[in-house]
Short mmCIF file of C-alpha atoms in Angstrom, two decimals:
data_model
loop_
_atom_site.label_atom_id
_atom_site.label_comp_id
_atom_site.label_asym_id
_atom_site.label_seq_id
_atom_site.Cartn_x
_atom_site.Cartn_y
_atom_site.Cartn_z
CA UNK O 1 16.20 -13.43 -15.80
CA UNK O 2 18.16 -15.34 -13.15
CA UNK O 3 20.60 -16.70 -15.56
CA UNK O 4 22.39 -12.57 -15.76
CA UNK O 5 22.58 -12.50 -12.09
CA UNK O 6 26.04 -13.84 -10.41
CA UNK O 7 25.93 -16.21 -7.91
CA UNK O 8 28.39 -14.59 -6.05
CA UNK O 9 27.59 -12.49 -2.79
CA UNK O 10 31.05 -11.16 -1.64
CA UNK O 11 33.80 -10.02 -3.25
CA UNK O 12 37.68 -10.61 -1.42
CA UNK O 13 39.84 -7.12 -1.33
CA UNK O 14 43.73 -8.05 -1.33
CA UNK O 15 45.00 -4.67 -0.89
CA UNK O 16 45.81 -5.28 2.73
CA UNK O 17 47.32 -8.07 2.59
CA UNK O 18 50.82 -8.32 4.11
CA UNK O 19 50.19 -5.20 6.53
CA UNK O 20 49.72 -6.84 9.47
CA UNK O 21 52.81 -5.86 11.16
CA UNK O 22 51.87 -1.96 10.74
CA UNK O 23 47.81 -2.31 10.59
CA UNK O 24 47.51 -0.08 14.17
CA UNK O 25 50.16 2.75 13.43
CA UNK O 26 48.24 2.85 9.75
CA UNK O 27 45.11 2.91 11.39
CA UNK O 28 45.53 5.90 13.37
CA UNK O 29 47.17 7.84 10.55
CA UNK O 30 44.37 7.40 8.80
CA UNK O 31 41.92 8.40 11.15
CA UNK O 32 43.92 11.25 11.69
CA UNK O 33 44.07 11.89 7.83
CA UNK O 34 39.96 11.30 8.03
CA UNK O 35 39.48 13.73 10.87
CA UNK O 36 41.72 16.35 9.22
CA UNK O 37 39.49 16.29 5.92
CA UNK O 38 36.36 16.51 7.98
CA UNK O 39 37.97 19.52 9.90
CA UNK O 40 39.12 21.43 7.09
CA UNK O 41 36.39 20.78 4.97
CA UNK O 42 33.45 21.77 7.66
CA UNK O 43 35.25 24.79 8.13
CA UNK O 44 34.81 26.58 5.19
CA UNK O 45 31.32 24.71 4.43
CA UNK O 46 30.22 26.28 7.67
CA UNK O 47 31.76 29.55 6.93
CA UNK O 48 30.47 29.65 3.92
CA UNK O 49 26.76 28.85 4.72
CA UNK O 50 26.94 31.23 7.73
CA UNK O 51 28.54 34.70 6.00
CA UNK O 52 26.02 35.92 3.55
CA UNK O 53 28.58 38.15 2.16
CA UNK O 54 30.21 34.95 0.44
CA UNK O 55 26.92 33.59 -1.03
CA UNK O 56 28.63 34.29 -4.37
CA UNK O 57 28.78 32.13 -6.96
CA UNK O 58 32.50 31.29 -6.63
CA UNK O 59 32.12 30.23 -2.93
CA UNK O 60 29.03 28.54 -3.42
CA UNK O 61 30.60 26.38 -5.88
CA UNK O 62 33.77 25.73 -3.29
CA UNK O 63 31.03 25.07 -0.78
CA UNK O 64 29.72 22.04 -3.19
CA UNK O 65 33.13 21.28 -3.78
CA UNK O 66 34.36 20.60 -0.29
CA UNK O 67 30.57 18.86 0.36
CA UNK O 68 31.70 16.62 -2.45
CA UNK O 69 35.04 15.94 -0.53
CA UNK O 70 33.07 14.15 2.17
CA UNK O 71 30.81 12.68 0.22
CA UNK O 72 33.36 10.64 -1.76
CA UNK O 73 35.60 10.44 1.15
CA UNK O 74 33.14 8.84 3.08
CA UNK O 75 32.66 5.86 -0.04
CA UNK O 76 36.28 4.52 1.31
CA UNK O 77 37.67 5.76 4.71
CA UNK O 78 34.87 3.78 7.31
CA UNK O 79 35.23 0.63 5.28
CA UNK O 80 39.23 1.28 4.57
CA UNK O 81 39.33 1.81 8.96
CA UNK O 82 37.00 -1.39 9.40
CA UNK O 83 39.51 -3.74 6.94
CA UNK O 84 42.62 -2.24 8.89
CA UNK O 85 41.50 -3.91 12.30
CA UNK O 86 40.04 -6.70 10.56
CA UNK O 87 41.83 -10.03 9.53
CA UNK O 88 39.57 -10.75 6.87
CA UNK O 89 39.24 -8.05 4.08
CA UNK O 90 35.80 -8.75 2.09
CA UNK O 91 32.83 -6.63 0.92
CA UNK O 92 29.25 -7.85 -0.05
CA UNK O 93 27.85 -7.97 -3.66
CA UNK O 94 26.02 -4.88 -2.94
CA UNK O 95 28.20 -3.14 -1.15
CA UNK O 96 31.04 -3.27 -3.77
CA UNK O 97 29.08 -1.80 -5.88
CA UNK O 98 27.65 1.16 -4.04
CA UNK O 99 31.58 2.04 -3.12
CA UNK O 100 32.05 1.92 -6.66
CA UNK O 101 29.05 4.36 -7.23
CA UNK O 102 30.54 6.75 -4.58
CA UNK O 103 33.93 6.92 -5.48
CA UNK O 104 33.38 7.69 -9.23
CA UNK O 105 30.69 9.80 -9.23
CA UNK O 106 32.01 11.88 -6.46
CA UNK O 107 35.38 11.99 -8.88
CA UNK O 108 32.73 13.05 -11.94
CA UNK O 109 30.92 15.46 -9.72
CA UNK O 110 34.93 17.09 -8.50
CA UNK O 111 35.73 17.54 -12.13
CA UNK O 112 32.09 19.45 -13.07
CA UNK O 113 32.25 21.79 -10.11
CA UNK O 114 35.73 22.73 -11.11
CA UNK O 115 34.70 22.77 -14.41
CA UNK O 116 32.08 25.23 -13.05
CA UNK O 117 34.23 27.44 -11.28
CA UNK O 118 36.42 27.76 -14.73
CA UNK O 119 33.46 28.72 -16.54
CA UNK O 120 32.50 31.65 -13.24
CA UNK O 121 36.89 32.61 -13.57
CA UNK O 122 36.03 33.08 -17.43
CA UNK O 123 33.08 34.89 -17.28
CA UNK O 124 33.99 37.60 -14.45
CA UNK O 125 37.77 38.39 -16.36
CA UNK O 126 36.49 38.10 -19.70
CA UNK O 127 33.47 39.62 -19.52
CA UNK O 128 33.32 41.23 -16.28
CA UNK O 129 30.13 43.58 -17.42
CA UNK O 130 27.95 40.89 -18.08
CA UNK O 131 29.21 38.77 -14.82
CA UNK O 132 26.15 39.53 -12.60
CA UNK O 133 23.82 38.89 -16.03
CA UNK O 134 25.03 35.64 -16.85
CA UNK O 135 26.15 34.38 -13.07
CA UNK O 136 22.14 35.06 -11.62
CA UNK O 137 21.35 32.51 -8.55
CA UNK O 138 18.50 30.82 -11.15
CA UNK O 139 21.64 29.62 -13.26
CA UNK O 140 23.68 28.98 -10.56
CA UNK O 141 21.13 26.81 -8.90
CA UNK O 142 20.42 24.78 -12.43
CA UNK O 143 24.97 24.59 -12.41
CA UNK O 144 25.34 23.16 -9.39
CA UNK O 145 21.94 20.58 -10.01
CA UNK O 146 23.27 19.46 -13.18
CA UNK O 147 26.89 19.21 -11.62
CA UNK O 148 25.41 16.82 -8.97
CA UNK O 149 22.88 15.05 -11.48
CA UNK O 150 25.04 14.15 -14.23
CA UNK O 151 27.24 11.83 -12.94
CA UNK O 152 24.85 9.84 -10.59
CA UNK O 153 22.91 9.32 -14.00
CA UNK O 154 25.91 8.34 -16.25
CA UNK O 155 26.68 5.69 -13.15
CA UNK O 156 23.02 4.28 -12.77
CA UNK O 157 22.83 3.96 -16.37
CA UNK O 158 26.67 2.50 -16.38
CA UNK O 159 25.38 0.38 -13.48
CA UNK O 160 21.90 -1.17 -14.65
CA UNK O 161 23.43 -1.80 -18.11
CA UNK O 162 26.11 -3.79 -17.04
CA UNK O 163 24.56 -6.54 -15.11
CA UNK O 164 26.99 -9.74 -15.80
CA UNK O 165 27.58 -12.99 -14.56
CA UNK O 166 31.01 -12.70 -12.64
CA UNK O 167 33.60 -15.44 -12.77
CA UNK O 168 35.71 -14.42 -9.61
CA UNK O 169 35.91 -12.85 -6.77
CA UNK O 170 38.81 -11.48 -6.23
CA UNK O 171 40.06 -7.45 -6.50
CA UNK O 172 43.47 -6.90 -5.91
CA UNK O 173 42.95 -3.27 -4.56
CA UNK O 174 41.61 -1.63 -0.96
CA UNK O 175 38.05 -0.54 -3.04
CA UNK O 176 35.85 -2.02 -5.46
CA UNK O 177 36.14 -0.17 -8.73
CA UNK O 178 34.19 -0.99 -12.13
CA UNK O 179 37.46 -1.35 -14.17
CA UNK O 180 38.41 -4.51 -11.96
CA UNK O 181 34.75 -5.57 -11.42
CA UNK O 182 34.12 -5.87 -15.15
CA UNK O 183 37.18 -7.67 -15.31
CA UNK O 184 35.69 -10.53 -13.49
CA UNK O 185 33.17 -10.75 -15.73
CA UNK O 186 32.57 -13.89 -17.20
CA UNK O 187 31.33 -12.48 -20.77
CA UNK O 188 31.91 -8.89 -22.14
CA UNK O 189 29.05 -6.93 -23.48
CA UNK O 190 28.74 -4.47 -25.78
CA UNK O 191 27.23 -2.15 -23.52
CA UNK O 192 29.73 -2.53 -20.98
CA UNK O 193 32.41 -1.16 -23.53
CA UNK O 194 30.33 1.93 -24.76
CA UNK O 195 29.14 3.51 -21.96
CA UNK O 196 32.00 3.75 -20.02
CA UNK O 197 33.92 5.19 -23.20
CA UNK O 198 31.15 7.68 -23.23
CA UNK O 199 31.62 8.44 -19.64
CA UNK O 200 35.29 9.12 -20.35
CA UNK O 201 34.36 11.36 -23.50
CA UNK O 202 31.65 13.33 -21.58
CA UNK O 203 34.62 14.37 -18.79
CA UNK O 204 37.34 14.84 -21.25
CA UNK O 205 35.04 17.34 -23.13
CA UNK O 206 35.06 19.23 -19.70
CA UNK O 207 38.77 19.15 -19.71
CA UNK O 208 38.85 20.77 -23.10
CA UNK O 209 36.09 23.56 -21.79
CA UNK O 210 38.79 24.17 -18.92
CA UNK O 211 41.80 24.28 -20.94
CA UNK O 212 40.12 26.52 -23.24
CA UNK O 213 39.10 29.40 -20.52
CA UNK O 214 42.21 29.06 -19.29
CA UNK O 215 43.54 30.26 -22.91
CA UNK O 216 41.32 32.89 -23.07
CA UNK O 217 41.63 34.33 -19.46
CA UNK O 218 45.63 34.45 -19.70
CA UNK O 219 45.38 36.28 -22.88
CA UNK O 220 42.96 38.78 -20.94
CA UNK O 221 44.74 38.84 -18.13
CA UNK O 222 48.36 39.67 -20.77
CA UNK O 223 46.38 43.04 -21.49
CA UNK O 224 45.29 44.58 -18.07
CA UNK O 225 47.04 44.54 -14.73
CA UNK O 226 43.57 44.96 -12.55
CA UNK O 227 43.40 41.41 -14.31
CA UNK O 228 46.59 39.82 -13.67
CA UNK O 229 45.66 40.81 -10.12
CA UNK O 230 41.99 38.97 -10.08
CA UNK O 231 43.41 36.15 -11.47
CA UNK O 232 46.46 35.68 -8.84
CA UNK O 233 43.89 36.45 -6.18
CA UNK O 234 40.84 33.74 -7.73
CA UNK O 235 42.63 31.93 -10.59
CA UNK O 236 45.45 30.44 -9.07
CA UNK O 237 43.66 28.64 -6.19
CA UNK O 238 41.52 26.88 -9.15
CA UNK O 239 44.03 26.20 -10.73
CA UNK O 240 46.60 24.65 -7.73
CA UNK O 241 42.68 22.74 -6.96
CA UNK O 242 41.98 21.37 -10.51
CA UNK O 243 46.34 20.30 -11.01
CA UNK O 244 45.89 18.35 -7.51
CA UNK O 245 42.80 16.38 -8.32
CA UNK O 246 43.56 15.53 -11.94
CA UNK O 247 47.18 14.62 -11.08
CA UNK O 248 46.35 12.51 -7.85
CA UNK O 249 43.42 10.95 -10.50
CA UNK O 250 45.71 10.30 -13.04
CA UNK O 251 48.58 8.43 -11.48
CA UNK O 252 45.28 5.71 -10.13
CA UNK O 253 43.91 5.45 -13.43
CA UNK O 254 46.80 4.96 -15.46
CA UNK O 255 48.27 2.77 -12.89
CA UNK O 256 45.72 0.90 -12.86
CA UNK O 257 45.44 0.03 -16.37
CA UNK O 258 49.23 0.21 -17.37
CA UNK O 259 50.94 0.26 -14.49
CA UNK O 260 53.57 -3.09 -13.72
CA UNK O 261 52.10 -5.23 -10.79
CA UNK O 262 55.52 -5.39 -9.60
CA UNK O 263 55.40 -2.38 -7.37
CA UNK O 264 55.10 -3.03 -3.73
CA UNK O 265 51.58 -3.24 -2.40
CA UNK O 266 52.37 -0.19 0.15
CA UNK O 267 53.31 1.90 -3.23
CA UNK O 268 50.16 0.77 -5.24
CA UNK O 269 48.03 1.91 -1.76
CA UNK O 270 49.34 5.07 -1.63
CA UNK O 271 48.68 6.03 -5.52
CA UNK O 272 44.68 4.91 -4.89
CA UNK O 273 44.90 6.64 -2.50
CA UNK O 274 46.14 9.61 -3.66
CA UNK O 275 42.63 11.12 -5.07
CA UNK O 276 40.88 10.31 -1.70
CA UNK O 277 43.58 12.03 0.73
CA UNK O 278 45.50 15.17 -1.22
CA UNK O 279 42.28 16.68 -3.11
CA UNK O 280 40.08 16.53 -0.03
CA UNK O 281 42.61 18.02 2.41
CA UNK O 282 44.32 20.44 -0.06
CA UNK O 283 41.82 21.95 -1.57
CA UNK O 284 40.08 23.57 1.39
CA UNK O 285 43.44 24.73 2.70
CA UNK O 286 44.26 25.86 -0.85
CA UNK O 287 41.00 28.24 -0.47
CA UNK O 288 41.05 28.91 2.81
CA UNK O 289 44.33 30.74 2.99
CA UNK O 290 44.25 32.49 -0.52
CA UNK O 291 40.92 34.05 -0.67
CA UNK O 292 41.12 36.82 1.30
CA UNK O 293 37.06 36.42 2.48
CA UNK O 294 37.62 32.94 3.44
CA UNK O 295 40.43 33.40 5.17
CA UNK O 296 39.52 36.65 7.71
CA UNK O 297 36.20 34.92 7.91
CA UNK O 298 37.94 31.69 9.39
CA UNK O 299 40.44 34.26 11.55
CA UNK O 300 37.23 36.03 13.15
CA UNK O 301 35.14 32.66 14.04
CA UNK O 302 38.68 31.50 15.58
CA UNK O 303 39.06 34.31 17.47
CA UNK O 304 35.59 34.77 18.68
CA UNK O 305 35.68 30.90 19.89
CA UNK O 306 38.99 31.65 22.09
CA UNK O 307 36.94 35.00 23.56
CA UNK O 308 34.11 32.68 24.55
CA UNK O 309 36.10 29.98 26.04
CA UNK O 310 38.35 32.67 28.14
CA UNK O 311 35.43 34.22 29.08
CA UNK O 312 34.07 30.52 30.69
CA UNK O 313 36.99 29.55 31.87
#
């Protein structure tokens, strides 16, 4: 049993390296950026949870959305602060991993809620009399579970299959991911191929399901003008949301695999980066300011708080 486990307890992240000159100034942007997606994201949680008027299936699956934002947010930003003031850049065994875990299954729960909120978009144009039949809390409830639960399972699985003696240490990024983590490994397994394939099949099938209610709603929306309207008002917000995070995803991912290694280190920070700063900040901003509810909600809680602090001033 002792012969799969790797003797190696910390892992060495290069990403850094070379910054030194600009580590405060990058430090304080990024707690800035990290304060800002806290902010923004809190807001319409807390607005959310507080109106009853938007406990509607198309808020409560923003609400999980933005809940998600700090969840994988907070995989990389305390650690990402820590290395910045740090001369030494290294991250346990354990620890690599669990950021790992984070990172993509809060990027596999993103693209299920959004998948979700397709699915509510297609359901309330295309077959607006059957919306409140099909959209009950019960199936909303099971949604949002299954949203959550799949991709913590496809990563424990991923993770407890692929158990591998490493031959290095090294990970020439500013997180552990499982692309460069496998890469270490000493041996490939079978297993190790497979599941990660499947992984990438399960959440391209969801891409598909998105494209295809997209299809269907425009060609709804081509016949009625009350429907061109809804999907301006709802649509386009998803839509602006879904083009962020699979954009900002993309340019990491194929970077990462196919990118040259000639770019400077400050350019390959910023693209994995990208998915951890623009989705979390934008889409709360995106919602906030184009859905009417959210918006007046967020105008009136404003307002009241300057009445209150006039008042005890």
């Amino acid at each position: 049993m002792m012969d799969n486990v790797s003797v190696i307890t910390t892992f060495t992240l290069s990403g850094l390296n070379g910054t030194a000159n600009y580590r405060v100034p990058l430090f304080a942007l990024t707690l800035l950026c990290y304060c800002v997606i806290w902010l923004v994201n809190v807001t319409v949680i807390v607005t959310i949870i507080v109106d009853k008027s938007l406990h509607e299936p198309m808020y409560i699956f923003l609400c999980n959305l933005c809940i998600n934002g700090l969840y994988g947010t907070s995989g990389f930003y305390p650690k990402f602060l820590i290395d910045l003031l740090s001369p030494t850049h290294v991250i346990s065994y354990a620890g690599c991993f669990l950021q790992a875990f984070v990172l993509y299954s809060s990027a596999g729960a993103d693209f299920s809620l959004l998948a979700l909120m397709a699915y509510d978009r297609y359901v309330a144009i295309c077959q607006p009399l059957l919306y409140h039949s099909v959209m009950t809390k019960q199936r909303i409830c099971v949604f949002v579970f299954f949203a959550w639960l799949m991709p913590f399972f496809l990563l424990f699985v991923s993770s407890i299959t692929s158990t591998m003696r490493l031959c290095g240490s090294h990970i020439p990024k500013i997180y552990c991911v499982n692309f460069y983590i496998f890469n270490l490994a000493c041996s490939v397994s079978i297993l190790s191929i497979i599941i990660p394939y499947f992984n990438f099949t399960f959440y391209f099938g969801h891409a598909v399901f998105v494209v295809w209610t997209y299809i269907y709603m425009i060609k709804t929306c081509l016949r009625s003008k009350e429907n061109r309207s809804k999907f301006m008002k709802t649509c386009l917000p998803h839509l602006l949301t879904l083009t962020v995070f699979v954009v900002s995803l993309l340019f990491d991912v194929f970077y990462m695999r196919f990118g040259s290694k000639d770019l400077p280190q400050s350019v390959q920070n910023f693209m994995a980066m990208e998915f951890l700063l623009f989705p979390p900040i934008v889409n709360p901003i995106i919602y906030g300011f184009q859905l009417t509810q959210i918006r007046k909600r967020i105008q009136h809680f404003v307002r009241s708080t300057r009445r209150v602090f006039r008042l005890t001033s």
